[in-house]
XYZ file of C-alpha atoms in Angstrom:
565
model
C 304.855 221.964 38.393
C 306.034 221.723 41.296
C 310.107 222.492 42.667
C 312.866 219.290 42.724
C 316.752 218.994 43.370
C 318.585 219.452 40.122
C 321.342 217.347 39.128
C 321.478 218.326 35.436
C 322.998 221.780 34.178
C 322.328 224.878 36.141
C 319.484 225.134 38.467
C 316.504 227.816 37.442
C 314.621 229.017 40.472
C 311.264 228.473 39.291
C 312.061 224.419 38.744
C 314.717 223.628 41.049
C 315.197 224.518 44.624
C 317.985 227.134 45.222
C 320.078 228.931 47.543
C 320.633 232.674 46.616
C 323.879 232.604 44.646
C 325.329 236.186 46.296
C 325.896 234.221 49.477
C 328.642 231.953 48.261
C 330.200 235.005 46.305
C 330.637 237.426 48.725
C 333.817 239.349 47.236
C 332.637 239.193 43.555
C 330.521 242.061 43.519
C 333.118 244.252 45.062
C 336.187 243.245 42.227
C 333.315 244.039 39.513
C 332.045 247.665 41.396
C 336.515 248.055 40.912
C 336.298 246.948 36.934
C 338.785 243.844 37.928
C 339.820 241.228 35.883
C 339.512 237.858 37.815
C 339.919 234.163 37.800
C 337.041 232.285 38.922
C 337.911 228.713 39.419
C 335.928 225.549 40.738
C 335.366 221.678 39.849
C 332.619 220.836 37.718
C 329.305 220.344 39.174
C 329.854 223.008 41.744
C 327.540 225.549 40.854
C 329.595 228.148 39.049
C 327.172 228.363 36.119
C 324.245 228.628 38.974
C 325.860 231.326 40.860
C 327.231 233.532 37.507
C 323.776 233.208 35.871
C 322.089 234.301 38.703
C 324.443 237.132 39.226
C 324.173 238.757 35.889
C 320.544 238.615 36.056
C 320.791 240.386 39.232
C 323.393 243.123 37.856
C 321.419 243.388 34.683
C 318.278 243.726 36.534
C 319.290 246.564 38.726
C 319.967 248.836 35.514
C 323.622 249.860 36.063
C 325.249 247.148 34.098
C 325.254 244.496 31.166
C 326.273 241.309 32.714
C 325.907 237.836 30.519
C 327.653 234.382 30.711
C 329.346 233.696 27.235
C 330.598 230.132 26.593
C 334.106 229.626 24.726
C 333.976 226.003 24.785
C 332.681 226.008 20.976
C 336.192 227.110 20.275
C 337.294 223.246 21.843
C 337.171 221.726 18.254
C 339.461 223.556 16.330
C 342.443 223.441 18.268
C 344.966 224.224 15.522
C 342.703 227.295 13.984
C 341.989 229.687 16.366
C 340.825 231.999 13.579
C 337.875 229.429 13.246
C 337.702 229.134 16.948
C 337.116 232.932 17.484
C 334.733 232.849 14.552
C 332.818 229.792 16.576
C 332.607 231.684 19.729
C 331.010 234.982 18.214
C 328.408 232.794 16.764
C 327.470 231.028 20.137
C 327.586 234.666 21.908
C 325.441 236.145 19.844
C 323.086 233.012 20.164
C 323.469 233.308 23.822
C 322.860 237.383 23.820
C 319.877 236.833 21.837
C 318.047 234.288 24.349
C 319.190 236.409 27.886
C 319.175 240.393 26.834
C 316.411 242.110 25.647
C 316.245 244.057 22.564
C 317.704 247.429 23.452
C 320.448 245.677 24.884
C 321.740 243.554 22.133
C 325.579 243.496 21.123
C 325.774 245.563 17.638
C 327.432 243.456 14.208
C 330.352 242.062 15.202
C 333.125 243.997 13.007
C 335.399 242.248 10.130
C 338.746 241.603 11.853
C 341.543 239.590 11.240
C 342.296 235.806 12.831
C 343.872 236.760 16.432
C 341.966 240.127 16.630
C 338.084 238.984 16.053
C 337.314 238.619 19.979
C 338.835 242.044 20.701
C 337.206 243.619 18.110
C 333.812 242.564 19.181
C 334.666 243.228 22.778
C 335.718 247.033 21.627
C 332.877 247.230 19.721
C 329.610 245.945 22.108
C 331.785 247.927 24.924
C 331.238 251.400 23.007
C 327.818 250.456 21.646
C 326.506 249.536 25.388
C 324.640 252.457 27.325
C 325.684 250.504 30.576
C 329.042 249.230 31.741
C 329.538 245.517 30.160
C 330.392 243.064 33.117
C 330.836 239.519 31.077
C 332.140 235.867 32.405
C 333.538 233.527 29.738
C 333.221 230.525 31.194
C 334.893 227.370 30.031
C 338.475 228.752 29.551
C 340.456 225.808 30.006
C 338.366 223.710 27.732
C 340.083 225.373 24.535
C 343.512 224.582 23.251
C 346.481 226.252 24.138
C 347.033 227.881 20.906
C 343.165 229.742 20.923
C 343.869 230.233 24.933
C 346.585 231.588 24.397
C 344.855 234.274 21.350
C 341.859 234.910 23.546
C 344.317 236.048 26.789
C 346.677 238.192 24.565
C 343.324 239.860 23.194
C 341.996 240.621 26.568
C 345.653 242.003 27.605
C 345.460 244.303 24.548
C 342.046 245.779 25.576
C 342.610 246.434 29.117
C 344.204 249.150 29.133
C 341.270 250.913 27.332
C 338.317 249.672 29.992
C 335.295 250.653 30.540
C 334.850 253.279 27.462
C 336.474 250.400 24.706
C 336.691 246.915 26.709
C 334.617 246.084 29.463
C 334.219 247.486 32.478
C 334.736 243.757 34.760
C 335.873 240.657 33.331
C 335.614 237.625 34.931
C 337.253 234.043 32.939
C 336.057 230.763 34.297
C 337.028 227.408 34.963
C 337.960 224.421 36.497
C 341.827 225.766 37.193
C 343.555 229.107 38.444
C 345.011 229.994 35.133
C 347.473 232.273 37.237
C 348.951 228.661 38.492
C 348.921 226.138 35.470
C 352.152 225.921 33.664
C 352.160 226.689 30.128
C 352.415 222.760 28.236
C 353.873 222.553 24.672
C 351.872 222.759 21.571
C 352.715 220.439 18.473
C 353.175 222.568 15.642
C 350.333 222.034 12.916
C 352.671 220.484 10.523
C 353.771 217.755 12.425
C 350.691 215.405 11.660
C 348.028 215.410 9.683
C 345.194 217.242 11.210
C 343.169 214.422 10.767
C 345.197 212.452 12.594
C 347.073 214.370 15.140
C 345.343 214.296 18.835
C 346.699 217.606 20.663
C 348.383 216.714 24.109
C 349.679 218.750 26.751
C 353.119 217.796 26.611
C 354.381 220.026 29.547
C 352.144 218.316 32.457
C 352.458 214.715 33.110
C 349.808 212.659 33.258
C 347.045 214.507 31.421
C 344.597 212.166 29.573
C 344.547 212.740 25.662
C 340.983 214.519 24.425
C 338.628 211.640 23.443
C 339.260 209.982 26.482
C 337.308 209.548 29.364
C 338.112 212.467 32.158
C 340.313 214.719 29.717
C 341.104 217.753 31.481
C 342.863 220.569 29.257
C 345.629 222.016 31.090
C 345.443 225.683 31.189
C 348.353 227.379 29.779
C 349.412 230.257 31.991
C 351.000 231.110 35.260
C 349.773 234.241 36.527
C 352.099 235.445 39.421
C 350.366 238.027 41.604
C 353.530 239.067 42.687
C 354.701 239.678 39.438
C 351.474 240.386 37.601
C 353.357 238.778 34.767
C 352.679 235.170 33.486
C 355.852 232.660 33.010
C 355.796 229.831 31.562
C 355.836 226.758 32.847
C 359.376 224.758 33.293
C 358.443 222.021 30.564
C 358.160 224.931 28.425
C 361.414 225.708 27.054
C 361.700 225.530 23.563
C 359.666 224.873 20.219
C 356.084 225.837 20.965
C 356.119 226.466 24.251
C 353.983 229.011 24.754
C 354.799 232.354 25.892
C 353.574 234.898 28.565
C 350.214 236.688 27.180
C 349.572 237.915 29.925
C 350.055 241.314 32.518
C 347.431 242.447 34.783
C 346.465 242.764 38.045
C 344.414 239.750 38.418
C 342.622 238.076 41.214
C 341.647 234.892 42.050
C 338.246 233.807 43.751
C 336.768 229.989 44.505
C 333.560 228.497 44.597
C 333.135 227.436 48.302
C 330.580 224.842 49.209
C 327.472 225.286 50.842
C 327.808 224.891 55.028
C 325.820 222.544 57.111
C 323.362 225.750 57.644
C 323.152 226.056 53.667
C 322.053 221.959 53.498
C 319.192 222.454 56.447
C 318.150 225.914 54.122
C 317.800 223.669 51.176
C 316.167 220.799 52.635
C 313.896 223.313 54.221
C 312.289 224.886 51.029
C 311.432 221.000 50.333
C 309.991 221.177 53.335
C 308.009 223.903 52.990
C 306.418 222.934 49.542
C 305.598 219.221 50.339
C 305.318 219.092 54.265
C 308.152 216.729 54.151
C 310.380 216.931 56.816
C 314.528 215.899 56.759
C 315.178 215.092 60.474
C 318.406 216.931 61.876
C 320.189 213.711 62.246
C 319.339 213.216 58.616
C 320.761 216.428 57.592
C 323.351 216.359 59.944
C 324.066 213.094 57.711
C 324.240 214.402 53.814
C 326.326 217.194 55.211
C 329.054 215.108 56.271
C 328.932 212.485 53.415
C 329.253 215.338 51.083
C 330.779 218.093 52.741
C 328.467 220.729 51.571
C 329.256 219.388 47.923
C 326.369 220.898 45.780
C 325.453 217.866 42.915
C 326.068 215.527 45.773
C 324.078 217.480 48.062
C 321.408 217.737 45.599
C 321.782 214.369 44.336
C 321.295 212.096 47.797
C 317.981 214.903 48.262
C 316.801 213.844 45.048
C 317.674 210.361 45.513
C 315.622 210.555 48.728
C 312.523 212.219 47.745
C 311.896 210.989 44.682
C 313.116 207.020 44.689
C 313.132 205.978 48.657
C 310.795 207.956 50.355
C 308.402 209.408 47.710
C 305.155 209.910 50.242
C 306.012 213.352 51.378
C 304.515 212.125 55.082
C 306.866 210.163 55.835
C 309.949 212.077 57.273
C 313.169 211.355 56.140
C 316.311 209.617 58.401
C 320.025 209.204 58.604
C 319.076 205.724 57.427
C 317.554 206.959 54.141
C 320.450 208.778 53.653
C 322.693 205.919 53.955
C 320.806 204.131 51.613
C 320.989 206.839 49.418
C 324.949 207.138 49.631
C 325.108 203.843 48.467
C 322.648 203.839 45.693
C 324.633 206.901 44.185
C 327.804 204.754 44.565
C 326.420 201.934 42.875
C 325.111 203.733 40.002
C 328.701 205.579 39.039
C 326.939 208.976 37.785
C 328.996 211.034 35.046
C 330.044 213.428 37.662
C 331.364 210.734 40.103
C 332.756 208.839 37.119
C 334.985 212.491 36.165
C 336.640 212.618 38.898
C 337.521 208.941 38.536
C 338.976 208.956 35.599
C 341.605 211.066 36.717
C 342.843 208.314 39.316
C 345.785 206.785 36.850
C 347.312 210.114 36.025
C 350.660 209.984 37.788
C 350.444 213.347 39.260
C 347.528 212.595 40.880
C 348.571 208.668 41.776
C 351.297 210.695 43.293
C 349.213 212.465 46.316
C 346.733 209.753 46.476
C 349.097 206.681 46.861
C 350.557 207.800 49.604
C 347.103 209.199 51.547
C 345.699 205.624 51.324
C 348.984 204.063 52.505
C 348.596 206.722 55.663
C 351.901 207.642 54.849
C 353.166 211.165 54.017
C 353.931 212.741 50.183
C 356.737 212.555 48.162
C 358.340 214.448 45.677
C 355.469 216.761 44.719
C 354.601 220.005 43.253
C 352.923 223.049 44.200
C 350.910 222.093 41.270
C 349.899 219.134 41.326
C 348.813 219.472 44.694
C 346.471 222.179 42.971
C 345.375 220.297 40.285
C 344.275 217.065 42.599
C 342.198 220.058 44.155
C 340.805 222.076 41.130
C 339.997 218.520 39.965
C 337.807 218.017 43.555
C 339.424 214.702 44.265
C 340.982 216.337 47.343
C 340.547 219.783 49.905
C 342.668 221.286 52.561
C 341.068 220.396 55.758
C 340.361 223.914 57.901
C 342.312 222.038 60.663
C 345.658 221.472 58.317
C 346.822 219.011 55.578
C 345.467 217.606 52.131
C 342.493 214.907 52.349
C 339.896 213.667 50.133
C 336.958 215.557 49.406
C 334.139 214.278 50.720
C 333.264 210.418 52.568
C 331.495 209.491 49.189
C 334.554 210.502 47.620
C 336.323 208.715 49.729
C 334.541 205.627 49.181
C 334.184 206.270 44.945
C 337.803 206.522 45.044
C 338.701 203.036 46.431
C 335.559 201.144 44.723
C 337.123 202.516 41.571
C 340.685 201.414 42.577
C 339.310 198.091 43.240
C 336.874 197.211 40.642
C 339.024 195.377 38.164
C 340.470 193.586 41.520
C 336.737 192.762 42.085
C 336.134 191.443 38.804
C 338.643 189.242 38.524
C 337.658 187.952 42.044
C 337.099 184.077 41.278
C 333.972 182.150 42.306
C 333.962 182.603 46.023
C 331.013 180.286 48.285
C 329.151 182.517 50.826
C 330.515 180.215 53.595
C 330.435 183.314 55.705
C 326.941 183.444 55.869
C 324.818 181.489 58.802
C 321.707 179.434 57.346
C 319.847 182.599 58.441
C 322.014 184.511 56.185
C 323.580 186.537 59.354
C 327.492 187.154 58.769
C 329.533 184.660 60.450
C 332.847 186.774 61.690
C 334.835 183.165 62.041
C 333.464 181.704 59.314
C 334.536 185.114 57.253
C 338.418 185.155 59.122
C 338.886 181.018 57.879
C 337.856 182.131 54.336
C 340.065 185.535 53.960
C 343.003 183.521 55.088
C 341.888 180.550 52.607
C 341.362 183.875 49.628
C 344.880 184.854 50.544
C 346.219 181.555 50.445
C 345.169 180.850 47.006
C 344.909 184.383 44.995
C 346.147 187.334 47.232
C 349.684 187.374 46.147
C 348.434 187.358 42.067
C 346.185 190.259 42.757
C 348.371 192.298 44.439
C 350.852 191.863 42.175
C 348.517 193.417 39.795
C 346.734 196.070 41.580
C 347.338 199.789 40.565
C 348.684 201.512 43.279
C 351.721 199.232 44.373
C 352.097 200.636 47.636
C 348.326 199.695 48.448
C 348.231 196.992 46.404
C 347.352 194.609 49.598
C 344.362 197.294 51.342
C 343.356 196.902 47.679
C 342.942 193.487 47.329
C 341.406 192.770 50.774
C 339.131 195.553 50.030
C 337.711 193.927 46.377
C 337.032 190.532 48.722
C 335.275 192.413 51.713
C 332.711 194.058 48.392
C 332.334 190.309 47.783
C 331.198 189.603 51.257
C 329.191 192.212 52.055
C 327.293 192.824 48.393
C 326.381 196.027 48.828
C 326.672 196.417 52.492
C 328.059 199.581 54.373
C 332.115 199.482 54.297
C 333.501 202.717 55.880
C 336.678 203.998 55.335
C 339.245 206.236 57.180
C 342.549 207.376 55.778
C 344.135 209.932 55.194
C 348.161 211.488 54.990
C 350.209 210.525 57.973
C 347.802 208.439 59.545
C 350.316 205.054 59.285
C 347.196 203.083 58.635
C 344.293 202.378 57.134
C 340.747 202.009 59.387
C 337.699 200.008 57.517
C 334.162 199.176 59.669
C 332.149 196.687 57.850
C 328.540 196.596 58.554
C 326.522 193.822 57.614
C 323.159 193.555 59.187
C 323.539 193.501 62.900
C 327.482 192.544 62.560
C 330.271 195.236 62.912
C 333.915 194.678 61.823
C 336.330 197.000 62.582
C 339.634 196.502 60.874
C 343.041 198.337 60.621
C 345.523 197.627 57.815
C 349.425 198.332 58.501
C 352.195 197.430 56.579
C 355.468 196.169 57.309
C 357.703 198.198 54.980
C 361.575 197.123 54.040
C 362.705 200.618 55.908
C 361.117 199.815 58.880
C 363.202 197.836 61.595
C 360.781 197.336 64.181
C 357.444 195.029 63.452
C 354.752 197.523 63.562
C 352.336 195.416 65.415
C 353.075 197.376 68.954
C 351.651 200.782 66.845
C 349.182 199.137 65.531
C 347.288 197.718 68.567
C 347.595 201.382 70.000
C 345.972 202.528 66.781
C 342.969 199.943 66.447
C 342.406 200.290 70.229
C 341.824 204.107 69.367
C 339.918 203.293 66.224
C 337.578 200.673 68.091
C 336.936 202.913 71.487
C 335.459 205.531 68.334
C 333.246 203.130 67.582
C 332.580 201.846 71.035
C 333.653 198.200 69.998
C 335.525 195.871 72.142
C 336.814 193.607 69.507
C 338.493 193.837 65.892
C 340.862 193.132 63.770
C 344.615 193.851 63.308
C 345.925 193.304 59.702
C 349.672 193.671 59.185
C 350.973 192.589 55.467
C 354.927 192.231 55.927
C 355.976 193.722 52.545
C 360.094 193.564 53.324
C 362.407 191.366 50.994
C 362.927 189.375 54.136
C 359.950 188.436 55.077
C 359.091 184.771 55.107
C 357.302 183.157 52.659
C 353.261 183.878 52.535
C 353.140 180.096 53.424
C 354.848 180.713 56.807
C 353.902 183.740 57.726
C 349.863 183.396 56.716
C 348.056 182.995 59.531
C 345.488 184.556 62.372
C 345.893 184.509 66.268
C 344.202 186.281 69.205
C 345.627 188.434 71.121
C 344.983 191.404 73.943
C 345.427 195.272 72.871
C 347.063 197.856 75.758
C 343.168 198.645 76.371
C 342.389 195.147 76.876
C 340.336 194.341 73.716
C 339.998 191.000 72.227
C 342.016 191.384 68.812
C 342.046 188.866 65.894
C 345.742 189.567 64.419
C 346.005 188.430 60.617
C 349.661 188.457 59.250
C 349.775 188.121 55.304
């Protein structure tokens, strides 16, 4: 059979093509030679299980350790019984030991011990049955609930003392978060529901979604503090249940980096090399900076590509297939797209985003939510300074999210924009924005979910309308002052720039704003665009008055439409 690009679980070598895993872990295999304990952290879909499998094969394989991936995510259901939890997990390890080790190499019985002391035990005991130094990551660690977290980290504090002879020799616990930097939430006691009835929530970090719902993201429940090596709890923790600090050791922290624009061409090239079919540079020059190196995205626009839009493996693949890829993908809202989405409404995370599509700078925010919008994968630190989103697709998934109720309750709008030829019209288009915002922009804004983009929001959901499916690219980003959109529909560019006129500014931005789209149009090599300024102070006149579109020259001399709303 021959090789494809995975998008579904962890990639096996013999199906799927693969990059070596010990690349994109370079210090791992040095903390484990040093029997460290670390915290391996990245978002889902990144390749962690990839890379760890991989890894303790190779360990395993050389003959001087015992390496294995055990899940603790089978402890998720029982999150008042961590007795139950710890008896759930042993069962799944030994499952999993059974399918990856060979005989000789099998944990022995697990010994009786009591709730609290089960995983330790069996640790202990596989550690002094083993004839090799046990190396194991237990992967899923923030999907359990605080209480059997909280068990399972007091266990390994216990046993590390006595490594490699009683514990193991490297541990390594894995998940989406730095457990080192998550404060410690509250934990209802049992008896205050009904167990049937009670739905666990983290009561110490605003804004996390409730399990059950779409996107729930378990807070992990400890603050490591390297400089401490102790773990405090977090400041919503203060009384009651808040939990306590089960943790002190010398800890370290490593990420999951994405693959370069080297890694993408290496990738593209084994397809190469099995069918003949060939990703021009341009093309990969293209998936590399719509994903940024991203692995599911990288691996899903590939298989998007070969499989769907370009199956004949002599035909070579463009920047154009890409693009038509990007958008399919968008379109089709996969689970690991939708994830990240559902995570848009949480305050803490409204809290960074608001303000980056506004162009404006951040508020009042923590050291930790600023993590958490970037263990999540909604946002990065750019190498050259300052917080931005992801990736261009997520750039784009973010806003069609933000604006698809807008879009739906878009009413019945006639394609008047559209010659008989079916060519966008860019007058025709500017008389029937102004005649939208007449008659519905102030309702849906009103309505949208980010107030302080409400209006980029709402001309965004018409724009979808016009261009069905057409390119719309977007720049923002934190102090920017603006937002940039280029609307591409067939052989018709529109290059826009959204300010706002905010009740603490004085001055009428428009003077900034010409500067800005002249900058944003010479990018694009354009000579004309639009300037859209929505006056937002108490004082503004009414929409009636102030509703309107004129041309004018920008410092560059470019012919600018300017639309005041």
């Amino acid at each position: 059979m021959p090789r494809f690009f995975n998008t579904a679980g962890p990639n096996d070598p013999a199906d799927h093509f693969t990059l070596p895993a010990r690349t994109r872990l370079p210090t791992l295999r040095r903390l484990i030679d040093q029997k460290r304990y670390i915290v391996f952290r990245a978002p889902r879909e990144a390749g962690k299980t990839t890379a760890l499998l991989a890894l303790a094969r190779e360990l395993t394989a050389e003959g001087h350790h015992l390496a294995l991936l055990l899940p603790l995510e089978q402890g998720h259901p029982f999150p008042h019984d961590p007795g139950t939890a710890e008896l759930a997990i042993l069962a799944s390890w030994r499952r999993t030991a059974a399918a990856w080790l060979p005989p000789d190499l099998q944990p022995p019985p697990w010994p009786d011990a009591p709730p609290g002391e089960r995983l330790a035990a069996a640790l202990s005991a596989w550690a002094e049955a083993s004839s090799r130094p046990l190396v194991l990551f237990l992967d899923e660690l923030d999907a359990l609930h605080d209480s059997t977290r909280l068990s399972i980290l007091r266990q390994i504090r216990a046993g590390y003392p006595t490594r490699p002879a009683h514990f193991p020799h490297a541990l390594v616990l894995v998940g989406l978060r730095d457990v080192r930097e998550v404060g410690a939430p509250q934990l209802p006691a049992p008896s205050e529901a009904p167990a049937s009835t009670r739905t666990p929530q983290a009561h110490g970090s605003a804004g996390l979604l409730q399990p059950g719902n779409a996107g729930y993201y378990p807070a992990a429940s400890a603050a490591f503090h390297p400089s401490t090596s102790a773990v405090a709890p977090s400041p919503g923790a203060t009384n009651g249940h808040a939990l306590g600090s089960p943790l002190h050791l010398e800890t370290e922290s490593i990420s999951l980096r994405n693959f370069t624009r080297a890694e993408v061409a290496e990738l593209f090239g084994q397809h190469t090399a099995e069918t003949g079919q060939v990703f021009l540079p341009d093309a990969t020059d293209r998936a590399f900076f719509l994903t940024q190196g991203q692995p599911w995205l990288v691996n899903a626009l590939a298989r998007l590509i070969t499989e769907d839009l370009v199956p004949d493996p002599a035909e070579p693949i463009t920047t154009a297939h890409v693009d038509e890829a990007k958008e399919q993908l968008l379109r089709r809202r996969d689970p690991h797209l939708d994830h990240r989405m559902a995570h848009l409404h949480e305050p803490r995370v409204r809290a960074i985003l608001e303000p980056m599509l506004a162009g404006g700078m951040l508020g009042t925010v923590s050291e930790d939510d600023v993590r958490y919008a970037l263990d999540l994968g909604l946002t990065r630190m750019d190498p050259a300074g300052g917080l931005e989103v992801t990736s261009p697709i997520d750039r784009e998934a973010l806003v069609r999210a933000l604006t698809y109720t807008r879009r739906a309750s878009l009413p019945h709008l006639p394609a008047t924009w559209r010659t008989a030829e079916g060519r966008l019209d860019k007058e025709a288009l500017l008389r029937a924005l102004l005649d939208f915002w007449r008659h519905h922009g102030e309702p849906l804004r009103a309505a949208a979910p980010y107030p302080e983009v409400a209006p980029h929001l709402v001309l965004m959901a018409f724009l979808h309308r016009v261009v069905e499916g057409r390119s719309i690219e977007r720049e923002y980003a934190l102090g920017r002052g603006r937002m940039d959109l280029c609307v591409r529909d067939g052989g018709e560019t529109v290059a826009i720039t959204i300010k706002v006129w905010r009740p603490e500014q004085k001055a009428d931005p428009l003077p900034e704003g010409l500067h800005q789209l002249d900058a944003y149009l010479a990018g694009l090599g354009l000579d004309t665009g639009w300037l859209v300024l929505f006056d937002r102070r108490p004082s503004a006149p009414p929409l009636a008055e102030r509703l309107g579109a004129a041309p004018i020259t920008s410092p560059g001399g470019r012919r600018i439409t300017l639309i005041r709303a």
